[in-house]
Amino acid sequence: MDKLIGEMYNIFDAHRNVADAEKMTAYLLNQFPHFGIKSIPRRELAKRHNQNLNLEEKDFLPFSKICFKYPEREMHHYCLDTLHQFKKKFTPETIKTSEFIITHNSWWDTVDTCNTLINLEIFKKNNNCLATKANQWKCHENMWLRRSAIISQLKFRHDTNINLLTEVIEANLGSDQFFINKAIGLALREYGNYNPDWVLNFVEKTPLAPLSRREAIRKIIQ
């Protein structure tokens, strides 16, 4: 596994674009260095490299730990893209891998991508796992796990558990963290596409941060 991931690193390095790397690093507020490879070519390179790769659920966490030892951000996204290749093998146990990813080299891009590519695949099939993890994370000392609880139902549409959504938001009211207040707004805005009356009522009666309020109603009230 180390050898395969190291080879992927070398392939990315051979496609390094210094000018784009500077822009991409600046976009993430200089949190991580980049090779300067944009998402589509990055995924194409990874797909070719992974064509003979087969991971089992037990391999997900070791694979992630190796990928996340590398500083360049493309290696972290390579990890997420690769894991998603094996989504049919996801189980509730895979959430342990998500928790590692969310809490290491943390920033909004990988945290939100982890929710989209891994967590949602599991939570949509297992409501008990969703409720358990959202409640564990909603008051966690790690801000990124709290954000993950808030956005855990982003693509649930009409299947959104309103009570759970309310609980995770109310647990984070009064936060001074930008990424928490932004997440509250995003979660409400997404659900507002399917139940705008409920969202407007919730916003009216809840002491949301101004950022959360703006994001929540942005598509409802033009």
PDB file of C-alpha atoms in Angstrom:
ATOM      1  CA  MET A   1       0.000   0.000   0.000  1.00  0.00           C
ATOM      2  CA  ASP A   2       2.848   2.393   0.855  1.00  0.00           C
ATOM      3  CA  LYS A   3       4.435   1.691  -2.514  1.00  0.00           C
ATOM      4  CA  LEU A   4       1.242   2.326  -4.479  1.00  0.00           C
ATOM      5  CA  ILE A   5       0.525   5.579  -2.655  1.00  0.00           C
ATOM      6  CA  GLY A   6       4.141   6.667  -3.057  1.00  0.00           C
ATOM      7  CA  GLU A   7       3.864   6.045  -6.799  1.00  0.00           C
ATOM      8  CA  MET A   8       0.740   8.219  -6.891  1.00  0.00           C
ATOM      9  CA  TYR A   9       2.688  10.965  -5.136  1.00  0.00           C
ATOM     10  CA  ASN A  10       5.429  10.744  -7.755  1.00  0.00           C
ATOM     11  CA  ILE A  11       2.888  10.919 -10.596  1.00  0.00           C
ATOM     12  CA  PHE A  12       1.314  14.033  -9.101  1.00  0.00           C
ATOM     13  CA  ASP A  13       4.755  15.522  -8.570  1.00  0.00           C
ATOM     14  CA  ALA A  14       5.597  14.955 -12.233  1.00  0.00           C
ATOM     15  CA  HIS A  15       2.489  16.987 -13.153  1.00  0.00           C
ATOM     16  CA  ARG A  16       3.262  19.826 -10.774  1.00  0.00           C
ATOM     17  CA  ASN A  17       2.150  23.294 -11.929  1.00  0.00           C
ATOM     18  CA  VAL A  18       3.839  25.945  -9.816  1.00  0.00           C
ATOM     19  CA  ALA A  19       1.588  28.820 -10.866  1.00  0.00           C
ATOM     20  CA  ASP A  20      -1.624  26.905 -10.160  1.00  0.00           C
ATOM     21  CA  ALA A  21      -0.147  25.529  -6.952  1.00  0.00           C
ATOM     22  CA  GLU A  22       0.333  29.047  -5.624  1.00  0.00           C
ATOM     23  CA  LYS A  23      -3.259  29.982  -6.473  1.00  0.00           C
ATOM     24  CA  MET A  24      -4.705  26.814  -4.945  1.00  0.00           C
ATOM     25  CA  THR A  25      -2.664  27.197  -1.792  1.00  0.00           C
ATOM     26  CA  ALA A  26      -3.761  30.813  -1.447  1.00  0.00           C
ATOM     27  CA  TYR A  27      -7.407  29.809  -1.955  1.00  0.00           C
ATOM     28  CA  LEU A  28      -7.165  27.591   1.125  1.00  0.00           C
ATOM     29  CA  LEU A  29      -5.530  30.457   3.055  1.00  0.00           C
ATOM     30  CA  ASN A  30      -2.076  28.825   2.892  1.00  0.00           C
ATOM     31  CA  GLN A  31      -3.186  25.905   5.039  1.00  0.00           C
ATOM     32  CA  PHE A  32      -1.623  23.272   2.745  1.00  0.00           C
ATOM     33  CA  PRO A  33       0.872  23.116  -0.132  1.00  0.00           C
ATOM     34  CA  HIS A  34      -0.375  21.932  -3.520  1.00  0.00           C
ATOM     35  CA  PHE A  35       0.991  20.300  -6.626  1.00  0.00           C
ATOM     36  CA  GLY A  36      -1.246  22.608  -8.630  1.00  0.00           C
ATOM     37  CA  ILE A  37      -3.339  19.851 -10.218  1.00  0.00           C
ATOM     38  CA  LYS A  38      -7.032  20.679 -10.651  1.00  0.00           C
ATOM     39  CA  SER A  39      -9.747  18.228  -9.708  1.00  0.00           C
ATOM     40  CA  ILE A  40     -10.570  16.740 -13.131  1.00  0.00           C
ATOM     41  CA  PRO A  41      -6.977  15.930 -14.206  1.00  0.00           C
ATOM     42  CA  ARG A  42      -6.221  14.821 -10.644  1.00  0.00           C
ATOM     43  CA  ARG A  43      -9.049  12.294 -10.766  1.00  0.00           C
ATOM     44  CA  GLU A  44      -8.023  11.117 -14.237  1.00  0.00           C
ATOM     45  CA  LEU A  45      -4.471  10.480 -13.065  1.00  0.00           C
ATOM     46  CA  ALA A  46      -5.748   8.667  -9.981  1.00  0.00           C
ATOM     47  CA  LYS A  47      -8.217   6.551 -11.951  1.00  0.00           C
ATOM     48  CA  ARG A  48      -5.473   5.280 -14.247  1.00  0.00           C
ATOM     49  CA  HIS A  49      -3.184   4.598 -11.305  1.00  0.00           C
ATOM     50  CA  ASN A  50      -5.901   2.791  -9.325  1.00  0.00           C
ATOM     51  CA  GLN A  51      -7.154   0.547 -12.120  1.00  0.00           C
ATOM     52  CA  ASN A  52      -5.815  -2.618 -10.433  1.00  0.00           C
ATOM     53  CA  LEU A  53      -6.406  -1.453  -6.852  1.00  0.00           C
ATOM     54  CA  ASN A  54      -8.791  -3.376  -4.623  1.00  0.00           C
ATOM     55  CA  LEU A  55      -9.445  -2.203  -1.075  1.00  0.00           C
ATOM     56  CA  GLU A  56     -11.528  -3.929   1.575  1.00  0.00           C
ATOM     57  CA  GLU A  57     -13.218  -2.101   4.428  1.00  0.00           C
ATOM     58  CA  LYS A  58     -10.379  -3.055   6.780  1.00  0.00           C
ATOM     59  CA  ASP A  59      -7.943  -1.278   4.436  1.00  0.00           C
ATOM     60  CA  PHE A  60      -9.708   2.093   4.439  1.00  0.00           C
ATOM     61  CA  LEU A  61      -8.205   3.506   7.615  1.00  0.00           C
ATOM     62  CA  PRO A  62      -4.596   2.365   6.967  1.00  0.00           C
ATOM     63  CA  PHE A  63      -4.863   3.692   3.415  1.00  0.00           C
ATOM     64  CA  SER A  64      -6.090   7.054   4.701  1.00  0.00           C
ATOM     65  CA  LYS A  65      -3.358   7.343   7.313  1.00  0.00           C
ATOM     66  CA  ILE A  66      -0.677   6.892   4.666  1.00  0.00           C
ATOM     67  CA  CYS A  67      -2.243   9.400   2.263  1.00  0.00           C
ATOM     68  CA  PHE A  68      -2.643  11.990   4.995  1.00  0.00           C
ATOM     69  CA  LYS A  69       1.048  11.814   5.941  1.00  0.00           C
ATOM     70  CA  TYR A  70       1.824  13.687   2.735  1.00  0.00           C
ATOM     71  CA  PRO A  71       1.593  17.475   2.956  1.00  0.00           C
ATOM     72  CA  GLU A  72       0.187  18.233  -0.504  1.00  0.00           C
ATOM     73  CA  ARG A  73      -3.567  18.663  -0.551  1.00  0.00           C
ATOM     74  CA  GLU A  74      -4.055  16.604  -3.698  1.00  0.00           C
ATOM     75  CA  MET A  75      -2.949  13.514  -1.740  1.00  0.00           C
ATOM     76  CA  HIS A  76      -5.753  14.045   0.755  1.00  0.00           C
ATOM     77  CA  HIS A  77      -8.312  14.383  -2.025  1.00  0.00           C
ATOM     78  CA  TYR A  78      -6.805  11.357  -3.760  1.00  0.00           C
ATOM     79  CA  CYS A  79      -7.586   9.449  -0.574  1.00  0.00           C
ATOM     80  CA  LEU A  80     -11.222  10.551  -0.590  1.00  0.00           C
ATOM     81  CA  ASP A  81     -11.712   9.880  -4.311  1.00  0.00           C
ATOM     82  CA  THR A  82     -10.176   6.435  -3.957  1.00  0.00           C
ATOM     83  CA  LEU A  83     -12.294   5.457  -0.973  1.00  0.00           C
ATOM     84  CA  HIS A  84     -15.404   6.508  -2.877  1.00  0.00           C
ATOM     85  CA  GLN A  85     -14.493   3.997  -5.596  1.00  0.00           C
ATOM     86  CA  PHE A  86     -15.296   1.314  -3.040  1.00  0.00           C
ATOM     87  CA  LYS A  87     -18.526   2.793  -1.680  1.00  0.00           C
ATOM     88  CA  LYS A  88     -20.315  -0.549  -2.087  1.00  0.00           C
ATOM     89  CA  LYS A  89     -18.043  -1.843   0.674  1.00  0.00           C
ATOM     90  CA  PHE A  90     -18.853   0.960   3.111  1.00  0.00           C
ATOM     91  CA  THR A  91     -20.301  -0.106   6.462  1.00  0.00           C
ATOM     92  CA  PRO A  92     -20.993   1.832   9.664  1.00  0.00           C
ATOM     93  CA  GLU A  93     -17.440   0.853  10.643  1.00  0.00           C
ATOM     94  CA  THR A  94     -16.186   3.055   7.807  1.00  0.00           C
ATOM     95  CA  ILE A  95     -17.202   6.088   9.872  1.00  0.00           C
ATOM     96  CA  LYS A  96     -14.034   5.485  11.913  1.00  0.00           C
ATOM     97  CA  THR A  97     -12.104   6.318   8.749  1.00  0.00           C
ATOM     98  CA  SER A  98     -14.250   9.419   8.255  1.00  0.00           C
ATOM     99  CA  GLU A  99     -13.489  10.562  11.782  1.00  0.00           C
ATOM    100  CA  PHE A 100      -9.771  10.220  11.100  1.00  0.00           C
ATOM    101  CA  ILE A 101     -10.038  12.224   7.877  1.00  0.00           C
ATOM    102  CA  ILE A 102     -12.222  14.911   9.454  1.00  0.00           C
ATOM    103  CA  THR A 103      -9.823  15.435  12.361  1.00  0.00           C
ATOM    104  CA  HIS A 104      -6.515  15.385  10.455  1.00  0.00           C
ATOM    105  CA  ASN A 105      -5.207  18.078   8.113  1.00  0.00           C
ATOM    106  CA  SER A 106      -8.604  19.621   8.707  1.00  0.00           C
ATOM    107  CA  TRP A 107     -10.132  22.305   6.533  1.00  0.00           C
ATOM    108  CA  TRP A 108     -13.540  22.768   4.971  1.00  0.00           C
ATOM    109  CA  ASP A 109     -12.665  21.211   1.610  1.00  0.00           C
ATOM    110  CA  THR A 110     -11.800  17.710   2.840  1.00  0.00           C
ATOM    111  CA  VAL A 111     -14.296  17.787   5.707  1.00  0.00           C
ATOM    112  CA  ASP A 112     -17.200  18.597   3.402  1.00  0.00           C
ATOM    113  CA  THR A 113     -15.981  16.199   0.707  1.00  0.00           C
ATOM    114  CA  CYS A 114     -15.740  13.441   3.310  1.00  0.00           C
ATOM    115  CA  ASN A 115     -19.368  14.089   4.187  1.00  0.00           C
ATOM    116  CA  THR A 116     -20.407  13.926   0.519  1.00  0.00           C
ATOM    117  CA  LEU A 117     -18.320  10.965  -0.625  1.00  0.00           C
ATOM    118  CA  ILE A 118     -18.374   8.780   2.485  1.00  0.00           C
ATOM    119  CA  ASN A 119     -20.721   9.783   5.292  1.00  0.00           C
ATOM    120  CA  LEU A 120     -23.812  10.350   3.171  1.00  0.00           C
ATOM    121  CA  GLU A 121     -23.370   6.980   1.475  1.00  0.00           C
ATOM    122  CA  ILE A 122     -23.531   5.337   4.904  1.00  0.00           C
ATOM    123  CA  PHE A 123     -26.060   7.556   6.648  1.00  0.00           C
ATOM    124  CA  LYS A 124     -28.676   7.237   3.898  1.00  0.00           C
ATOM    125  CA  LYS A 125     -28.691   3.479   4.407  1.00  0.00           C
ATOM    126  CA  ASN A 126     -28.421   3.492   8.194  1.00  0.00           C
ATOM    127  CA  ASN A 127     -30.521   5.986  10.137  1.00  0.00           C
ATOM    128  CA  ASN A 128     -29.293   4.629  13.456  1.00  0.00           C
ATOM    129  CA  CYS A 129     -25.701   5.322  12.484  1.00  0.00           C
ATOM    130  CA  LEU A 130     -26.663   8.837  11.396  1.00  0.00           C
ATOM    131  CA  ALA A 131     -28.416   9.616  14.668  1.00  0.00           C
ATOM    132  CA  THR A 132     -25.636   8.104  16.782  1.00  0.00           C
ATOM    133  CA  LYS A 133     -22.818   9.958  15.051  1.00  0.00           C
ATOM    134  CA  ALA A 134     -24.635  13.277  14.689  1.00  0.00           C
ATOM    135  CA  ASN A 135     -25.366  13.253  18.406  1.00  0.00           C
ATOM    136  CA  GLN A 136     -21.790  12.266  19.273  1.00  0.00           C
ATOM    137  CA  TRP A 137     -20.340  14.990  17.081  1.00  0.00           C
ATOM    138  CA  LYS A 138     -22.745  17.893  17.684  1.00  0.00           C
ATOM    139  CA  CYS A 139     -21.034  19.037  20.914  1.00  0.00           C
ATOM    140  CA  HIS A 140     -17.575  17.596  20.250  1.00  0.00           C
ATOM    141  CA  GLU A 141     -14.524  19.661  21.172  1.00  0.00           C
ATOM    142  CA  ASN A 142     -13.365  19.242  17.575  1.00  0.00           C
ATOM    143  CA  MET A 143     -15.026  21.957  15.503  1.00  0.00           C
ATOM    144  CA  TRP A 144     -14.850  19.924  12.299  1.00  0.00           C
ATOM    145  CA  LEU A 145     -16.780  17.040  13.803  1.00  0.00           C
ATOM    146  CA  ARG A 146     -19.416  19.540  14.937  1.00  0.00           C
ATOM    147  CA  ARG A 147     -19.570  20.911  11.392  1.00  0.00           C
ATOM    148  CA  SER A 148     -19.950  17.349  10.108  1.00  0.00           C
ATOM    149  CA  ALA A 149     -22.911  16.789  12.430  1.00  0.00           C
ATOM    150  CA  ILE A 150     -24.607  19.933  11.130  1.00  0.00           C
ATOM    151  CA  ILE A 151     -24.183  19.041   7.443  1.00  0.00           C
ATOM    152  CA  SER A 152     -24.800  15.309   7.912  1.00  0.00           C
ATOM    153  CA  GLN A 153     -28.157  15.420   6.078  1.00  0.00           C
ATOM    154  CA  LEU A 154     -27.290  17.870   3.302  1.00  0.00           C
ATOM    155  CA  LYS A 155     -28.604  15.716   0.443  1.00  0.00           C
ATOM    156  CA  PHE A 156     -31.468  14.005   2.269  1.00  0.00           C
ATOM    157  CA  ARG A 157     -34.071  16.282   0.665  1.00  0.00           C
ATOM    158  CA  HIS A 158     -37.582  15.255   1.808  1.00  0.00           C
ATOM    159  CA  ASP A 159     -36.085  12.470   3.937  1.00  0.00           C
ATOM    160  CA  THR A 160     -34.423  14.960   6.272  1.00  0.00           C
ATOM    161  CA  ASN A 161     -34.950  14.159   9.946  1.00  0.00           C
ATOM    162  CA  ILE A 162     -36.185  17.567  11.110  1.00  0.00           C
ATOM    163  CA  ASN A 163     -35.810  16.766  14.790  1.00  0.00           C
ATOM    164  CA  LEU A 164     -32.195  15.730  14.338  1.00  0.00           C
ATOM    165  CA  LEU A 165     -31.461  18.790  12.203  1.00  0.00           C
ATOM    166  CA  THR A 166     -32.943  20.990  14.915  1.00  0.00           C
ATOM    167  CA  GLU A 167     -30.928  19.284  17.653  1.00  0.00           C
ATOM    168  CA  VAL A 168     -27.550  19.634  15.959  1.00  0.00           C
ATOM    169  CA  ILE A 169     -28.187  23.277  15.105  1.00  0.00           C
ATOM    170  CA  GLU A 170     -29.462  24.207  18.569  1.00  0.00           C
ATOM    171  CA  ALA A 171     -26.416  22.518  20.116  1.00  0.00           C
ATOM    172  CA  ASN A 172     -24.211  24.981  18.216  1.00  0.00           C
ATOM    173  CA  LEU A 173     -26.132  28.226  18.658  1.00  0.00           C
ATOM    174  CA  GLY A 174     -23.991  31.051  19.982  1.00  0.00           C
ATOM    175  CA  SER A 175     -20.807  29.760  18.345  1.00  0.00           C
ATOM    176  CA  ASP A 176     -18.264  32.348  17.248  1.00  0.00           C
ATOM    177  CA  GLN A 177     -16.744  29.930  14.730  1.00  0.00           C
ATOM    178  CA  PHE A 178     -17.210  30.974  11.111  1.00  0.00           C
ATOM    179  CA  PHE A 179     -17.258  27.382   9.849  1.00  0.00           C
ATOM    180  CA  ILE A 180     -19.937  26.380  12.352  1.00  0.00           C
ATOM    181  CA  ASN A 181     -22.223  29.305  11.585  1.00  0.00           C
ATOM    182  CA  LYS A 182     -21.678  28.822   7.857  1.00  0.00           C
ATOM    183  CA  ALA A 183     -22.584  25.141   8.177  1.00  0.00           C
ATOM    184  CA  ILE A 184     -25.831  25.973   9.990  1.00  0.00           C
ATOM    185  CA  GLY A 185     -26.774  28.299   7.154  1.00  0.00           C
ATOM    186  CA  LEU A 186     -25.849  25.726   4.511  1.00  0.00           C
ATOM    187  CA  ALA A 187     -27.888  22.986   6.172  1.00  0.00           C
ATOM    188  CA  LEU A 188     -30.945  25.207   6.437  1.00  0.00           C
ATOM    189  CA  ARG A 189     -30.537  26.563   2.907  1.00  0.00           C
ATOM    190  CA  GLU A 190     -30.346  23.051   1.470  1.00  0.00           C
ATOM    191  CA  TYR A 191     -33.434  21.898   3.329  1.00  0.00           C
ATOM    192  CA  GLY A 192     -35.162  25.125   2.340  1.00  0.00           C
ATOM    193  CA  ASN A 193     -35.170  23.870  -1.240  1.00  0.00           C
ATOM    194  CA  TYR A 194     -37.704  21.239  -0.136  1.00  0.00           C
ATOM    195  CA  ASN A 195     -39.455  22.778   2.856  1.00  0.00           C
ATOM    196  CA  PRO A 196     -39.092  26.570   2.706  1.00  0.00           C
ATOM    197  CA  ASP A 197     -41.968  27.270   5.115  1.00  0.00           C
ATOM    198  CA  TRP A 198     -40.374  25.179   7.839  1.00  0.00           C
ATOM    199  CA  VAL A 199     -36.996  26.885   7.329  1.00  0.00           C
ATOM    200  CA  LEU A 200     -38.510  30.377   7.423  1.00  0.00           C
ATOM    201  CA  ASN A 201     -40.372  29.521  10.609  1.00  0.00           C
ATOM    202  CA  PHE A 202     -37.233  28.043  12.178  1.00  0.00           C
ATOM    203  CA  VAL A 203     -35.164  31.098  11.261  1.00  0.00           C
ATOM    204  CA  GLU A 204     -37.810  33.435  12.653  1.00  0.00           C
ATOM    205  CA  LYS A 205     -37.969  31.777  16.064  1.00  0.00           C
ATOM    206  CA  THR A 206     -34.293  30.811  16.476  1.00  0.00           C
ATOM    207  CA  PRO A 207     -31.481  33.176  17.587  1.00  0.00           C
ATOM    208  CA  LEU A 208     -29.182  32.398  14.678  1.00  0.00           C
ATOM    209  CA  ALA A 209     -25.912  34.177  13.971  1.00  0.00           C
ATOM    210  CA  PRO A 210     -26.290  36.766  11.176  1.00  0.00           C
ATOM    211  CA  LEU A 211     -24.170  34.620   8.839  1.00  0.00           C
ATOM    212  CA  SER A 212     -26.356  31.566   9.455  1.00  0.00           C
ATOM    213  CA  ARG A 213     -29.526  33.574   8.935  1.00  0.00           C
ATOM    214  CA  ARG A 214     -28.310  35.093   5.646  1.00  0.00           C
ATOM    215  CA  GLU A 215     -27.270  31.738   4.243  1.00  0.00           C
ATOM    216  CA  ALA A 216     -30.465  30.024   5.378  1.00  0.00           C
ATOM    217  CA  ILE A 217     -32.886  32.330   3.562  1.00  0.00           C
ATOM    218  CA  ARG A 218     -30.725  33.429   0.628  1.00  0.00           C
ATOM    219  CA  LYS A 219     -32.584  31.260  -1.901  1.00  0.00           C
ATOM    220  CA  ILE A 220     -35.995  31.646  -0.297  1.00  0.00           C
ATOM    221  CA  ILE A 221     -36.114  35.424  -0.047  1.00  0.00           C
ATOM    222  CA  GLN A 222     -34.599  37.113  -3.081  1.00  0.00           C
TER     223      GLN A 222
END
